[in-house]
């Protein structure tokens, strides 16, 4: 059974950092593109970052709002993808989801069918 389990998140002050994890079970992540996307209250879902399958070397992509602040990475030995979030601001407050799919990398979250459970990130002083 394909499953993504997220961890990390929480409350952080503006300017702070958090790291989100997305661990897979039931399949090998290295053949999947992994997206992180988020949904803030009253806003549409937004693709944050995508990392291509290890076997494809297809690259990494970031949304304009997080470029230079967020870093996506994967550890295939742990079957896990991470999202390191630095210089967080209040606009980053949202529920964050990871999702996997055997496709070319994209920031279009609707193309991904296997989702994690979501984790809340709150940036507030």
mmCIF file with all atom_site columns, C-alpha atoms in Angstrom, residues 1-108:
data_model
loop_
_atom_site.group_PDB
_atom_site.id
_atom_site.type_symbol
_atom_site.label_atom_id
_atom_site.label_alt_id
_atom_site.label_comp_id
_atom_site.label_asym_id
_atom_site.label_entity_id
_atom_site.label_seq_id
_atom_site.pdbx_PDB_ins_code
_atom_site.Cartn_x
_atom_site.Cartn_y
_atom_site.Cartn_z
_atom_site.occupancy
_atom_site.B_iso_or_equiv
_atom_site.pdbx_formal_charge
_atom_site.auth_seq_id
_atom_site.auth_comp_id
_atom_site.auth_asym_id
_atom_site.auth_atom_id
_atom_site.pdbx_PDB_model_num
ATOM 1   C CA . UNK A 1 1   ? 0.000  0.000  0.000   1.00 0.00 ? 1   UNK A CA 1
ATOM 2   C CA . UNK A 1 2   ? 1.432  3.319  -1.138  1.00 0.00 ? 2   UNK A CA 1
ATOM 3   C CA . UNK A 1 3   ? 1.656  5.770  1.765   1.00 0.00 ? 3   UNK A CA 1
ATOM 4   C CA . UNK A 1 4   ? 3.308  9.118  2.461   1.00 0.00 ? 4   UNK A CA 1
ATOM 5   C CA . UNK A 1 5   ? 3.782  10.158 6.080   1.00 0.00 ? 5   UNK A CA 1
ATOM 6   C CA . UNK A 1 6   ? 4.690  13.744 6.856   1.00 0.00 ? 6   UNK A CA 1
ATOM 7   C CA . UNK A 1 7   ? 6.452  15.130 9.890   1.00 0.00 ? 7   UNK A CA 1
ATOM 8   C CA . UNK A 1 8   ? 7.819  18.464 10.975  1.00 0.00 ? 8   UNK A CA 1
ATOM 9   C CA . UNK A 1 9   ? 5.984  21.748 10.900  1.00 0.00 ? 9   UNK A CA 1
ATOM 10  C CA . UNK A 1 10  ? 4.689  23.734 13.844  1.00 0.00 ? 10  UNK A CA 1
ATOM 11  C CA . UNK A 1 11  ? 4.911  27.302 15.072  1.00 0.00 ? 11  UNK A CA 1
ATOM 12  C CA . UNK A 1 12  ? 7.886  29.511 14.255  1.00 0.00 ? 12  UNK A CA 1
ATOM 13  C CA . UNK A 1 13  ? 8.656  33.216 14.492  1.00 0.00 ? 13  UNK A CA 1
ATOM 14  C CA . UNK A 1 14  ? 9.172  35.294 11.363  1.00 0.00 ? 14  UNK A CA 1
ATOM 15  C CA . UNK A 1 15  ? 12.696 34.824 10.076  1.00 0.00 ? 15  UNK A CA 1
ATOM 16  C CA . UNK A 1 16  ? 12.918 31.341 11.527  1.00 0.00 ? 16  UNK A CA 1
ATOM 17  C CA . UNK A 1 17  ? 13.372 27.952 9.915   1.00 0.00 ? 17  UNK A CA 1
ATOM 18  C CA . UNK A 1 18  ? 11.574 24.620 9.794   1.00 0.00 ? 18  UNK A CA 1
ATOM 19  C CA . UNK A 1 19  ? 12.144 21.337 8.032   1.00 0.00 ? 19  UNK A CA 1
ATOM 20  C CA . UNK A 1 20  ? 9.362  19.143 6.744   1.00 0.00 ? 20  UNK A CA 1
ATOM 21  C CA . UNK A 1 21  ? 9.805  15.440 6.011   1.00 0.00 ? 21  UNK A CA 1
ATOM 22  C CA . UNK A 1 22  ? 7.846  13.162 3.724   1.00 0.00 ? 22  UNK A CA 1
ATOM 23  C CA . UNK A 1 23  ? 8.560  9.465  4.184   1.00 0.00 ? 23  UNK A CA 1
ATOM 24  C CA . UNK A 1 24  ? 7.264  6.864  1.772   1.00 0.00 ? 24  UNK A CA 1
ATOM 25  C CA . UNK A 1 25  ? 6.261  3.291  2.439   1.00 0.00 ? 25  UNK A CA 1
ATOM 26  C CA . UNK A 1 26  ? 5.071  0.668  0.025   1.00 0.00 ? 26  UNK A CA 1
ATOM 27  C CA . UNK A 1 27  ? 7.025  2.053  -2.918  1.00 0.00 ? 27  UNK A CA 1
ATOM 28  C CA . UNK A 1 28  ? 10.402 3.511  -3.863  1.00 0.00 ? 28  UNK A CA 1
ATOM 29  C CA . UNK A 1 29  ? 10.388 7.283  -3.996  1.00 0.00 ? 29  UNK A CA 1
ATOM 30  C CA . UNK A 1 30  ? 13.361 7.376  -6.352  1.00 0.00 ? 30  UNK A CA 1
ATOM 31  C CA . UNK A 1 31  ? 11.078 6.668  -9.321  1.00 0.00 ? 31  UNK A CA 1
ATOM 32  C CA . UNK A 1 32  ? 8.624  9.419  -8.466  1.00 0.00 ? 32  UNK A CA 1
ATOM 33  C CA . UNK A 1 33  ? 8.496  13.161 -8.759  1.00 0.00 ? 33  UNK A CA 1
ATOM 34  C CA . UNK A 1 34  ? 7.671  14.642 -5.373  1.00 0.00 ? 34  UNK A CA 1
ATOM 35  C CA . UNK A 1 35  ? 5.886  17.940 -4.937  1.00 0.00 ? 35  UNK A CA 1
ATOM 36  C CA . UNK A 1 36  ? 5.394  20.067 -1.877  1.00 0.00 ? 36  UNK A CA 1
ATOM 37  C CA . UNK A 1 37  ? 2.353  22.274 -2.096  1.00 0.00 ? 37  UNK A CA 1
ATOM 38  C CA . UNK A 1 38  ? 0.470  24.355 0.433   1.00 0.00 ? 38  UNK A CA 1
ATOM 39  C CA . UNK A 1 39  ? -2.926 25.779 1.173   1.00 0.00 ? 39  UNK A CA 1
ATOM 40  C CA . UNK A 1 40  ? -3.410 28.881 3.265   1.00 0.00 ? 40  UNK A CA 1
ATOM 41  C CA . UNK A 1 41  ? -6.796 29.807 4.753   1.00 0.00 ? 41  UNK A CA 1
ATOM 42  C CA . UNK A 1 42  ? -9.009 31.360 2.102   1.00 0.00 ? 42  UNK A CA 1
ATOM 43  C CA . UNK A 1 43  ? -6.441 30.825 -0.644  1.00 0.00 ? 43  UNK A CA 1
ATOM 44  C CA . UNK A 1 44  ? -5.977 28.354 -3.469  1.00 0.00 ? 44  UNK A CA 1
ATOM 45  C CA . UNK A 1 45  ? -3.458 25.555 -3.258  1.00 0.00 ? 45  UNK A CA 1
ATOM 46  C CA . UNK A 1 46  ? 0.000  26.596 -4.407  1.00 0.00 ? 46  UNK A CA 1
ATOM 47  C CA . UNK A 1 47  ? 2.827  24.445 -5.684  1.00 0.00 ? 47  UNK A CA 1
ATOM 48  C CA . UNK A 1 48  ? 5.928  25.192 -3.633  1.00 0.00 ? 48  UNK A CA 1
ATOM 49  C CA . UNK A 1 49  ? 8.616  22.882 -4.940  1.00 0.00 ? 49  UNK A CA 1
ATOM 50  C CA . UNK A 1 50  ? 9.128  19.740 -6.959  1.00 0.00 ? 50  UNK A CA 1
ATOM 51  C CA . UNK A 1 51  ? 12.027 17.301 -7.178  1.00 0.00 ? 51  UNK A CA 1
ATOM 52  C CA . UNK A 1 52  ? 12.414 14.939 -10.101 1.00 0.00 ? 52  UNK A CA 1
ATOM 53  C CA . UNK A 1 53  ? 12.918 11.191 -9.845  1.00 0.00 ? 53  UNK A CA 1
ATOM 54  C CA . UNK A 1 54  ? 16.458 10.211 -8.987  1.00 0.00 ? 54  UNK A CA 1
ATOM 55  C CA . UNK A 1 55  ? 16.729 8.135  -12.133 1.00 0.00 ? 55  UNK A CA 1
ATOM 56  C CA . UNK A 1 56  ? 15.739 11.004 -14.417 1.00 0.00 ? 56  UNK A CA 1
ATOM 57  C CA . UNK A 1 57  ? 17.998 13.840 -13.286 1.00 0.00 ? 57  UNK A CA 1
ATOM 58  C CA . UNK A 1 58  ? 15.136 16.090 -14.318 1.00 0.00 ? 58  UNK A CA 1
ATOM 59  C CA . UNK A 1 59  ? 15.918 18.832 -11.896 1.00 0.00 ? 59  UNK A CA 1
ATOM 60  C CA . UNK A 1 60  ? 14.327 20.795 -9.094  1.00 0.00 ? 60  UNK A CA 1
ATOM 61  C CA . UNK A 1 61  ? 11.722 23.509 -9.317  1.00 0.00 ? 61  UNK A CA 1
ATOM 62  C CA . UNK A 1 62  ? 10.547 26.219 -6.945  1.00 0.00 ? 62  UNK A CA 1
ATOM 63  C CA . UNK A 1 63  ? 7.627  28.594 -6.886  1.00 0.00 ? 63  UNK A CA 1
ATOM 64  C CA . UNK A 1 64  ? 8.551  32.243 -7.168  1.00 0.00 ? 64  UNK A CA 1
ATOM 65  C CA . UNK A 1 65  ? 7.382  32.999 -3.645  1.00 0.00 ? 65  UNK A CA 1
ATOM 66  C CA . UNK A 1 66  ? 9.875  30.584 -2.050  1.00 0.00 ? 66  UNK A CA 1
ATOM 67  C CA . UNK A 1 67  ? 12.901 30.762 -4.355  1.00 0.00 ? 67  UNK A CA 1
ATOM 68  C CA . UNK A 1 68  ? 16.078 31.393 -2.431  1.00 0.00 ? 68  UNK A CA 1
ATOM 69  C CA . UNK A 1 69  ? 14.424 30.516 0.887   1.00 0.00 ? 69  UNK A CA 1
ATOM 70  C CA . UNK A 1 70  ? 13.233 26.908 0.558   1.00 0.00 ? 70  UNK A CA 1
ATOM 71  C CA . UNK A 1 71  ? 15.291 23.874 -0.420  1.00 0.00 ? 71  UNK A CA 1
ATOM 72  C CA . UNK A 1 72  ? 13.913 20.503 -1.451  1.00 0.00 ? 72  UNK A CA 1
ATOM 73  C CA . UNK A 1 73  ? 16.049 17.388 -1.202  1.00 0.00 ? 73  UNK A CA 1
ATOM 74  C CA . UNK A 1 74  ? 15.714 13.636 -1.127  1.00 0.00 ? 74  UNK A CA 1
ATOM 75  C CA . UNK A 1 75  ? 17.464 10.832 0.708   1.00 0.00 ? 75  UNK A CA 1
ATOM 76  C CA . UNK A 1 76  ? 16.787 7.653  -1.208  1.00 0.00 ? 76  UNK A CA 1
ATOM 77  C CA . UNK A 1 77  ? 18.424 5.527  1.474   1.00 0.00 ? 77  UNK A CA 1
ATOM 78  C CA . UNK A 1 78  ? 15.651 6.684  3.817   1.00 0.00 ? 78  UNK A CA 1
ATOM 79  C CA . UNK A 1 79  ? 12.967 6.864  1.121   1.00 0.00 ? 79  UNK A CA 1
ATOM 80  C CA . UNK A 1 80  ? 12.307 10.398 2.296   1.00 0.00 ? 80  UNK A CA 1
ATOM 81  C CA . UNK A 1 81  ? 12.002 13.867 0.791   1.00 0.00 ? 81  UNK A CA 1
ATOM 82  C CA . UNK A 1 82  ? 12.615 17.026 2.784   1.00 0.00 ? 82  UNK A CA 1
ATOM 83  C CA . UNK A 1 83  ? 11.636 20.653 2.525   1.00 0.00 ? 83  UNK A CA 1
ATOM 84  C CA . UNK A 1 84  ? 13.982 22.993 4.363   1.00 0.00 ? 84  UNK A CA 1
ATOM 85  C CA . UNK A 1 85  ? 12.262 26.325 4.887   1.00 0.00 ? 85  UNK A CA 1
ATOM 86  C CA . UNK A 1 86  ? 14.355 29.335 5.862   1.00 0.00 ? 86  UNK A CA 1
ATOM 87  C CA . UNK A 1 87  ? 13.562 33.010 6.397   1.00 0.00 ? 87  UNK A CA 1
ATOM 88  C CA . UNK A 1 88  ? 9.927  32.168 6.955   1.00 0.00 ? 88  UNK A CA 1
ATOM 89  C CA . UNK A 1 89  ? 7.373  34.944 6.933   1.00 0.00 ? 89  UNK A CA 1
ATOM 90  C CA . UNK A 1 90  ? 3.704  35.178 7.796   1.00 0.00 ? 90  UNK A CA 1
ATOM 91  C CA . UNK A 1 91  ? 2.740  34.594 4.170   1.00 0.00 ? 91  UNK A CA 1
ATOM 92  C CA . UNK A 1 92  ? 4.173  31.074 4.488   1.00 0.00 ? 92  UNK A CA 1
ATOM 93  C CA . UNK A 1 93  ? 1.530  30.099 7.031   1.00 0.00 ? 93  UNK A CA 1
ATOM 94  C CA . UNK A 1 94  ? -0.402 27.192 5.524   1.00 0.00 ? 94  UNK A CA 1
ATOM 95  C CA . UNK A 1 95  ? -1.031 23.476 5.591   1.00 0.00 ? 95  UNK A CA 1
ATOM 96  C CA . UNK A 1 96  ? 1.776  21.825 3.654   1.00 0.00 ? 96  UNK A CA 1
ATOM 97  C CA . UNK A 1 97  ? 1.353  18.607 1.721   1.00 0.00 ? 97  UNK A CA 1
ATOM 98  C CA . UNK A 1 98  ? 3.752  16.323 -0.069  1.00 0.00 ? 98  UNK A CA 1
ATOM 99  C CA . UNK A 1 99  ? 2.594  14.204 -2.969  1.00 0.00 ? 99  UNK A CA 1
ATOM 100 C CA . UNK A 1 100 ? 4.134  11.681 -5.330  1.00 0.00 ? 100 UNK A CA 1
ATOM 101 C CA . UNK A 1 101 ? 3.552  10.675 -8.918  1.00 0.00 ? 101 UNK A CA 1
ATOM 102 C CA . UNK A 1 102 ? 5.400  8.946  -11.710 1.00 0.00 ? 102 UNK A CA 1
ATOM 103 C CA . UNK A 1 103 ? 5.502  11.974 -13.989 1.00 0.00 ? 103 UNK A CA 1
ATOM 104 C CA . UNK A 1 104 ? 7.845  14.738 -15.049 1.00 0.00 ? 104 UNK A CA 1
ATOM 105 C CA . UNK A 1 105 ? 8.265  17.261 -12.295 1.00 0.00 ? 105 UNK A CA 1
ATOM 106 C CA . UNK A 1 106 ? 5.634  19.966 -12.128 1.00 0.00 ? 106 UNK A CA 1
ATOM 107 C CA . UNK A 1 107 ? 4.351  22.564 -9.689  1.00 0.00 ? 107 UNK A CA 1
ATOM 108 C CA . UNK A 1 108 ? 0.802  21.635 -10.675 1.00 0.00 ? 108 UNK A CA 1
#
